[in-house]
Amino acid sequence: MSNQIQITSIGPDEVYAVNINNKINDYEGGLQYYAALNAKCDMIITENIGDFFFSEIPVYTPKDYILNVL
């Protein structure tokens, strides 16, 4: 497993994707999700996993990540 953290930007592609996806309840979470997809991230770590119920990539709370993934 890699010990890298990737930081990516949010641009027009992510904004457009959020606006056309009617499953997204939390706009900021949607931006984070599409930024993660476009950056080809392996996972999302967040305290608000409920906002990512539609995610195609794994979503963990920080605690779950530490206990189950590391």
Coordinates of N, CA and C in Angstrom, one line a residue:
M1 N 0.8 -1.2 0.0 CA 0.0 0.0 0.0 C 0.9 1.2 0.0
S2 N 0.5 2.2 -0.8 CA 1.2 3.5 -0.9 C 0.9 4.4 0.3
N3 N 1.8 5.1 0.8 CA 1.6 6.1 1.9 C 1.5 7.5 1.3
Q4 N 0.8 7.6 0.2 CA 0.7 9.0 -0.4 C -0.7 9.6 -0.2
I5 N -0.7 10.9 -0.1 CA -1.9 11.6 0.0 C -1.9 12.5 -1.3
Q6 N -3.0 12.4 -2.0 CA -3.1 13.2 -3.2 C -4.0 14.4 -3.0
I7 N -3.6 15.6 -3.4 CA -4.4 16.8 -3.4 C -4.7 17.1 -4.8
T8 N -6.0 17.4 -5.1 CA -6.4 17.7 -6.5 C -7.3 18.9 -6.5
S9 N -7.4 19.5 -7.6 CA -8.2 20.7 -7.7 C -9.7 20.3 -8.2
I10 N -10.5 21.3 -8.0 CA -11.9 21.2 -8.5 C -12.1 22.2 -9.6
G11 N -12.6 21.8 -10.7 CA -12.8 22.7 -11.8 C -14.2 22.5 -12.5
P12 N -14.3 23.0 -13.7 CA -15.6 23.0 -14.4 C -16.1 21.5 -14.6
D13 N -15.3 20.6 -14.8 CA -15.7 19.2 -15.1 C -16.5 18.7 -13.8
E14 N -15.9 18.9 -12.7 CA -16.5 18.4 -11.4 C -17.8 19.2 -11.1
V15 N -17.8 20.5 -11.4 CA -19.0 21.2 -11.1 C -20.2 20.8 -12.1
Y16 N -19.9 20.5 -13.3 CA -20.8 20.0 -14.3 C -21.4 18.7 -13.8
A17 N -20.5 17.8 -13.5 CA -20.9 16.4 -13.1 C -21.8 16.5 -11.9
V18 N -21.5 17.3 -10.9 CA -22.4 17.4 -9.7 C -23.8 17.9 -10.1
N19 N -23.8 18.9 -11.0 CA -25.1 19.5 -11.4 C -26.0 18.6 -12.1
I20 N -25.4 17.6 -12.8 CA -26.3 16.7 -13.6 C -26.6 15.4 -12.8
N21 N -26.0 15.1 -11.7 CA -26.2 13.9 -10.9 C -27.3 14.2 -9.9
N22 N -28.5 13.7 -10.1 CA -29.6 14.0 -9.2 C -29.6 13.1 -7.9
K23 N -28.6 12.2 -7.8 CA -28.4 11.4 -6.6 C -27.7 12.2 -5.5
I24 N -27.0 13.2 -5.8 CA -26.2 14.0 -4.9 C -27.0 14.9 -4.0
N25 N -27.0 14.7 -2.7 CA -27.7 15.6 -1.8 C -26.9 16.7 -1.2
D26 N -25.6 16.4 -1.2 CA -24.6 17.4 -0.6 C -23.7 17.9 -1.7
Y27 N -23.9 19.2 -2.1 CA -23.1 19.7 -3.2 C -21.6 19.6 -3.0
E28 N -21.2 20.0 -1.8 CA -19.7 20.0 -1.5 C -19.2 18.6 -1.6
G29 N -19.9 17.7 -1.0 CA -19.5 16.2 -1.1 C -19.5 15.8 -2.5
G30 N -20.4 16.2 -3.3 CA -20.4 15.8 -4.7 C -19.2 16.4 -5.4
L31 N -18.8 17.6 -5.1 CA -17.5 18.1 -5.7 C -16.3 17.3 -5.3
Q32 N -16.3 16.9 -4.0 CA -15.2 16.1 -3.5 C -15.2 14.7 -4.2
Y33 N -16.4 14.2 -4.4 CA -16.5 12.9 -5.0 C -15.9 12.9 -6.5
Y34 N -16.4 13.9 -7.3 CA -16.0 13.9 -8.7 C -14.5 14.3 -8.8
A35 N -14.0 15.1 -7.9 CA -12.6 15.4 -7.9 C -11.8 14.1 -7.6
A36 N -12.3 13.3 -6.7 CA -11.6 12.0 -6.4 C -11.6 11.1 -7.6
L37 N -12.8 11.0 -8.2 CA -12.9 10.1 -9.4 C -12.0 10.6 -10.5
N38 N -12.0 11.9 -10.8 CA -11.1 12.4 -11.9 C -9.7 12.3 -11.6
A39 N -9.3 12.3 -10.3 CA -7.9 12.2 -9.9 C -7.5 10.7 -9.8
K40 N -8.5 9.8 -10.0 CA -8.3 8.3 -9.9 C -7.8 7.9 -8.5
C41 N -8.4 8.5 -7.5 CA -8.1 8.2 -6.1 C -8.7 6.8 -5.8
D42 N -8.0 6.1 -4.9 CA -8.4 4.7 -4.5 C -9.6 4.7 -3.5
M43 N -9.8 5.8 -2.8 CA -10.8 5.9 -1.8 C -11.0 7.3 -1.4
I44 N -12.1 7.5 -0.6 CA -12.4 8.8 0.0 C -12.5 8.6 1.5
I45 N -11.9 9.5 2.3 CA -11.9 9.4 3.7 C -12.6 10.6 4.2
T46 N -13.7 10.4 4.9 CA -14.6 11.6 5.3 C -15.4 11.2 6.6
E47 N -15.8 12.2 7.3 CA -16.7 11.9 8.5 C -18.1 11.8 8.0
N48 N -18.4 12.2 6.8 CA -19.8 12.2 6.3 C -20.0 11.1 5.2
I49 N -19.8 9.8 5.6 CA -19.9 8.8 4.6 C -21.3 8.7 4.0
G50 N -22.4 9.1 4.7 CA -23.7 9.1 4.2 C -23.9 9.9 3.0
D51 N -23.1 11.0 2.8 CA -23.2 11.8 1.6 C -22.7 11.1 0.4
F52 N -22.0 10.0 0.6 CA -21.4 9.3 -0.6 C -22.0 7.9 -0.8
F53 N -23.3 7.8 -0.5 CA -24.0 6.5 -0.6 C -24.0 6.0 -2.1
F54 N -23.8 6.8 -3.0 CA -23.8 6.5 -4.5 C -22.4 6.2 -5.0
S55 N -21.3 6.2 -4.2 CA -20.0 6.2 -4.6 C -19.6 4.9 -5.3
E56 N -18.8 5.0 -6.3 CA -18.2 3.9 -7.0 C -16.9 3.5 -6.5
I57 N -16.3 4.3 -5.6 CA -15.1 3.9 -4.9 C -15.3 3.8 -3.4
P58 N -14.5 3.1 -2.7 CA -14.7 2.9 -1.3 C -14.6 4.2 -0.5
V59 N -15.5 4.3 0.5 CA -15.6 5.5 1.3 C -15.4 5.1 2.8
Y60 N -14.5 5.7 3.5 CA -14.3 5.3 4.9 C -14.3 6.5 5.8
T61 N -14.7 6.3 7.1 CA -14.5 7.3 8.1 C -13.0 7.2 8.5
P62 N -12.4 8.2 9.0 CA -11.0 8.1 9.5 C -10.8 6.9 10.4
K63 N -11.7 6.7 11.3 CA -11.5 5.6 12.2 C -11.5 4.2 11.5
D64 N -12.5 4.1 10.6 CA -12.6 2.8 9.8 C -11.4 2.6 9.0
Y65 N -10.9 3.7 8.4 CA -9.7 3.6 7.6 C -8.5 3.1 8.5
I66 N -8.3 3.7 9.6 CA -7.2 3.3 10.5 C -7.4 1.8 11.0
L67 N -8.6 1.5 11.4 CA -8.8 0.1 11.9 C -8.9 -1.0 10.9
N68 N -9.3 -0.7 9.7 CA -9.6 -1.8 8.7 C -8.7 -1.7 7.5
V69 N -8.1 -0.6 7.2 CA -7.4 -0.5 5.9 C -5.9 -0.4 6.1
L70 N -5.4 0.3 7.1 CA -4.0 0.5 7.3 C -3.3 -0.8 7.7

